[in-house]
Short mmCIF file of C-alpha atoms in Angstrom, two decimals:
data_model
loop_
_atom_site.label_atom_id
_atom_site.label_comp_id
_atom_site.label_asym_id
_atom_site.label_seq_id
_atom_site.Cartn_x
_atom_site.Cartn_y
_atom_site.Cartn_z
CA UNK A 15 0.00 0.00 0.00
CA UNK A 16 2.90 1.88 1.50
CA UNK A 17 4.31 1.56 -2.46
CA UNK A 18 1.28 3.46 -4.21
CA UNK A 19 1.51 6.42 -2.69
CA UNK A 20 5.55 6.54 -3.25
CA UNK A 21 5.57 8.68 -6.76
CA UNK A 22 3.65 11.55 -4.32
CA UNK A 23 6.15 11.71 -1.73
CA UNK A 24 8.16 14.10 -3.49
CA UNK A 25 5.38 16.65 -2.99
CA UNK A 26 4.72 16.02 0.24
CA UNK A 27 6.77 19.96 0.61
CA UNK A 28 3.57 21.72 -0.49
CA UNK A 29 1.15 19.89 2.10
CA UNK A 30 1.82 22.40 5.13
CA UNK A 31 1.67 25.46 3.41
CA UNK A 32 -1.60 24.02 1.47
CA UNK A 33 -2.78 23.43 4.73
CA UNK A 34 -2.29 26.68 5.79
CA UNK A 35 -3.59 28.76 3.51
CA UNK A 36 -6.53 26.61 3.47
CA UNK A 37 -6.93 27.42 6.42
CA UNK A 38 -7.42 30.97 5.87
CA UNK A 39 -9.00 31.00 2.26
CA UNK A 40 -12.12 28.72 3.09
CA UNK A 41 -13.17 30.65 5.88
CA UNK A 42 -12.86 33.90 3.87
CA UNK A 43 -14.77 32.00 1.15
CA UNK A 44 -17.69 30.61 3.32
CA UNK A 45 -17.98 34.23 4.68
CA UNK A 46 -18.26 35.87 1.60
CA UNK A 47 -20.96 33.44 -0.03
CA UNK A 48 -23.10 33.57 3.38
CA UNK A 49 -23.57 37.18 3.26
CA UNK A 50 -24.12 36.91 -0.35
CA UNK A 51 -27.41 34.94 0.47
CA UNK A 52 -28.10 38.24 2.13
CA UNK A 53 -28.50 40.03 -0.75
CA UNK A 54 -32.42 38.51 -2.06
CA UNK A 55 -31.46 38.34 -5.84
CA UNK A 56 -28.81 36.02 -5.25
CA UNK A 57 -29.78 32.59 -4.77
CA UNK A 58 -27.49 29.40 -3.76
CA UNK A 59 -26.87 26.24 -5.33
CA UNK A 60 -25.65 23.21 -3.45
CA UNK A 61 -23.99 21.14 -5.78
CA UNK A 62 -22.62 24.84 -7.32
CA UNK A 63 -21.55 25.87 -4.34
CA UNK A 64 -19.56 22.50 -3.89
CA UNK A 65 -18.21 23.49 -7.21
CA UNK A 66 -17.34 26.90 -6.61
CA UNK A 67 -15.79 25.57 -3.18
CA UNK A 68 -13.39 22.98 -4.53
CA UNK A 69 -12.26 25.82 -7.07
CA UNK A 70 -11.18 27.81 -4.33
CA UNK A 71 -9.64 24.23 -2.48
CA UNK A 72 -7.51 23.98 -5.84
CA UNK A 73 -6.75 27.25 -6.18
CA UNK A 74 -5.24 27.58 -2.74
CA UNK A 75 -3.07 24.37 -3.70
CA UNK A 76 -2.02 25.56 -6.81
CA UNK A 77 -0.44 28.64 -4.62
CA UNK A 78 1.05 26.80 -2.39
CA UNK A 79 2.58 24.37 -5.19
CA UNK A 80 3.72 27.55 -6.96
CA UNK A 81 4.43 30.50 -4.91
CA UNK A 82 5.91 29.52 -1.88
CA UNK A 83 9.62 29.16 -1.17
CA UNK A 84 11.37 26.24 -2.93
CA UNK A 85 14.93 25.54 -2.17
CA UNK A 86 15.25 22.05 -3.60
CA UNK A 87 14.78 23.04 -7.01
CA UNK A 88 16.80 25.84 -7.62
CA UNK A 89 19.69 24.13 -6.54
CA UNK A 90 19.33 20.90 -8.94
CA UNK A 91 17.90 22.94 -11.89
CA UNK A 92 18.83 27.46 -12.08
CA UNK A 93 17.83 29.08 -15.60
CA UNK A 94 20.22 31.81 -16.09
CA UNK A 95 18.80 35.41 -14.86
CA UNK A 96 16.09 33.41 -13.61
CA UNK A 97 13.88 33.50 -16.84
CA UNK A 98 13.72 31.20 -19.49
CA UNK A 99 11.91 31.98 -22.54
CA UNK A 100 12.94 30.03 -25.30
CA UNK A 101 10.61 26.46 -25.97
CA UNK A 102 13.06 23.19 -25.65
CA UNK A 103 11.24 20.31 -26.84
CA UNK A 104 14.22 18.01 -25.35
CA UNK A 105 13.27 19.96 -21.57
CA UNK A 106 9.85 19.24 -22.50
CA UNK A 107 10.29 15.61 -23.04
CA UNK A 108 13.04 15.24 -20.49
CA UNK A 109 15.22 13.87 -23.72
CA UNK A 110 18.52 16.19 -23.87
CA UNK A 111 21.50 14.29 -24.00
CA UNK A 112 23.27 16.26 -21.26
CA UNK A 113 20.59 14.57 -19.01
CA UNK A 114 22.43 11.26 -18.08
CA UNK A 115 20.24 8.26 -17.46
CA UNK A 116 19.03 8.32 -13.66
CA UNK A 117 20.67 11.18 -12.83
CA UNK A 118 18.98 13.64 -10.69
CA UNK A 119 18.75 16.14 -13.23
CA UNK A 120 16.52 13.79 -15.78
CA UNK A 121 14.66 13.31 -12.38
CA UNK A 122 14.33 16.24 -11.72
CA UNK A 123 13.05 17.10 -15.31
CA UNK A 124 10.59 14.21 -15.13
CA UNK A 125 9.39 15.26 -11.74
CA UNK A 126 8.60 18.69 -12.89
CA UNK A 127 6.98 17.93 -16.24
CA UNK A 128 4.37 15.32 -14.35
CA UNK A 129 4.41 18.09 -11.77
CA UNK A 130 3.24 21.16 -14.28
CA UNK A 131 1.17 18.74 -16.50
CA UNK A 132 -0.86 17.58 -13.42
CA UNK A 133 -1.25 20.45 -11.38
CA UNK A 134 -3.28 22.73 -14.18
CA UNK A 135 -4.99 19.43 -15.08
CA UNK A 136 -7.86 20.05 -12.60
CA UNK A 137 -8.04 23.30 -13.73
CA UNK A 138 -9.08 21.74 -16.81
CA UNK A 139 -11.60 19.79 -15.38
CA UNK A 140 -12.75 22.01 -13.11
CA UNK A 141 -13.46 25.35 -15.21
CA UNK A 142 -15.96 23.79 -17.41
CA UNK A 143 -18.00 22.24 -14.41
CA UNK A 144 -18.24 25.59 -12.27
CA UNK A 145 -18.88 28.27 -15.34
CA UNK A 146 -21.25 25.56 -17.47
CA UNK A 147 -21.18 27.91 -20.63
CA UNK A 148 -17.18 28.17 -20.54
CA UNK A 149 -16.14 27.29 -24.27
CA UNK A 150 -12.79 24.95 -24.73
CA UNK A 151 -10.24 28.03 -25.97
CA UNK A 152 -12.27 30.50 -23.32
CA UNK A 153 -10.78 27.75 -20.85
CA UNK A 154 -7.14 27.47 -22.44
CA UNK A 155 -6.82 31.24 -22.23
CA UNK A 156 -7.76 31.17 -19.11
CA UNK A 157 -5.11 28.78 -18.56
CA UNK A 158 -2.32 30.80 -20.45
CA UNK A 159 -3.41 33.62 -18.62
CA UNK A 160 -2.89 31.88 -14.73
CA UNK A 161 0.09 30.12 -15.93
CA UNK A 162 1.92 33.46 -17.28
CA UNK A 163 1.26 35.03 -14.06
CA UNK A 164 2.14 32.49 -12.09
CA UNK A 165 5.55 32.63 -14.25
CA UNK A 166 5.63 36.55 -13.86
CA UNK A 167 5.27 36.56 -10.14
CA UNK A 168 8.03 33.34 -9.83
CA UNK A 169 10.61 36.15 -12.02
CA UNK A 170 9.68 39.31 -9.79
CA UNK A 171 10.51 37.52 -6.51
CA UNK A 172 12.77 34.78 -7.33
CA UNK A 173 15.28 36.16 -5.05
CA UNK A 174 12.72 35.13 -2.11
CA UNK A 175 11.33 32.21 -3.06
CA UNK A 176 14.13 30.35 -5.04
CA UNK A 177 11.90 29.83 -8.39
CA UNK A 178 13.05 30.57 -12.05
CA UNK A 179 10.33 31.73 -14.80
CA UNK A 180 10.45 29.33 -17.35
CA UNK A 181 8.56 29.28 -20.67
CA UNK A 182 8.22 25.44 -21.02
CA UNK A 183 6.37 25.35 -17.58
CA UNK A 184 4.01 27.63 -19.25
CA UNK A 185 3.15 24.79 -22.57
CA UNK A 186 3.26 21.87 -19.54
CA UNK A 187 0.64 23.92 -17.45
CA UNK A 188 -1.68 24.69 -20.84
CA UNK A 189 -1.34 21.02 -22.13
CA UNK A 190 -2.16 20.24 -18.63
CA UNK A 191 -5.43 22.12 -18.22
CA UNK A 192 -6.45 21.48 -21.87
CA UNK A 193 -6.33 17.82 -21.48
CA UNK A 194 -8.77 18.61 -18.27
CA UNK A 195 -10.89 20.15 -20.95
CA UNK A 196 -11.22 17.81 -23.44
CA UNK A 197 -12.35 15.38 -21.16
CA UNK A 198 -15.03 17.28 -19.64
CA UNK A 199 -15.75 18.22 -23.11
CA UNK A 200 -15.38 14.43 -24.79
CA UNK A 201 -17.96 13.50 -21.53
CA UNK A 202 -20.93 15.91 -22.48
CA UNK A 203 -20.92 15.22 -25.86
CA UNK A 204 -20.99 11.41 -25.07
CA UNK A 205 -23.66 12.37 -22.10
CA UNK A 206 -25.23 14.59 -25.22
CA UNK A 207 -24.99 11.70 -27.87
CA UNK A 208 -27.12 9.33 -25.32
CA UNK A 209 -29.46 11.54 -23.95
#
């Protein structure tokens, strides 16, 4: 059992700090949509507000996976100037021949392309479900647009939190999220196709 969970343990770094902020977001959430019941032309949802409240679950994750202090991998992987922007297809497939066989870097590489590819995945998933009339390239700009940021803050304070701004996380976090799509998309047209 102990086994299954082993490919995870690497991120076991973000837990705390998920915890954390949480911790503070939900409350803040819950808070906000209770006193918008207040207001009589607003009414709630339960299985929307579910929706709405796992959004906000997976958003505070993907700022704790993202934009908190990580020491680890600046050390085993620095971009010079600490941006990146040119696409490498052989960083992208973890295939460059400087990256010796199980060495730490190709680890390293293959950690953080699973990493990027499945953290905007339920992004993917998620978009469609909470805004119901969210078209597919409505979602991928979406996800361009959180994944640049991300990259934008990770440049303007990499001297605090040890992160580099790299394009190819940018493509990884898109593919990511657009895969998420097209499934949600692929399931309501089957859904569709029966119904």
């Amino acid at each position: 059992m102990i086994r299954l969970f082993y490919p995870f343990l690497v991120y076991r770094s973000i837990a705390f700090p998920f915890l954390v902020l949480s911790a503070v977001t939900i409350p803040c959430w819950l808070a906000f949509r209770l006193y918008r019941v207040r207001t009589p032309a607003h009414r709630l949802w339960f299985r929307h507000e579910i929706l709405l409240l796992t959004f906000i679950v997976y958003l505070s994750g993907l700022a704790a996976a993202t934009l908190l202090p990580n020491h680890p991998s600046r050390l085993v992987a620095e971009a010079p100037g600490g941006i990146d922007l040119h696409p490498n297809l052989a960083s992208l497939t973890c295939s460059s021949a400087m990256l010796a066989r199980g060495s730490d870097a190709r680890f390293f590489c293959r950690y953080n392309a699973r990493g990027n590819i499945l953290l905007f995945f339920p992004l993917g998933i998620l978009l469609p479900l909470v805004w119901t009339r969210l078209r597919f390239w409505t979602g991928t700009q979406i996800a361009i647009a959180l994944s640049s940021g991300i990259e934008i803050v990770q440049y303007f304070s990499r001297t605090w939190i040890n992160r580099t701004a790299d394009v190819n996380d940018v493509i990884l976090n898109v593919l990511g999220a657009s895969l998420g799509l097209a499934l949600v998309f692929l399931l309501r047209l089957g859904i569709g196709r029966r119904g």
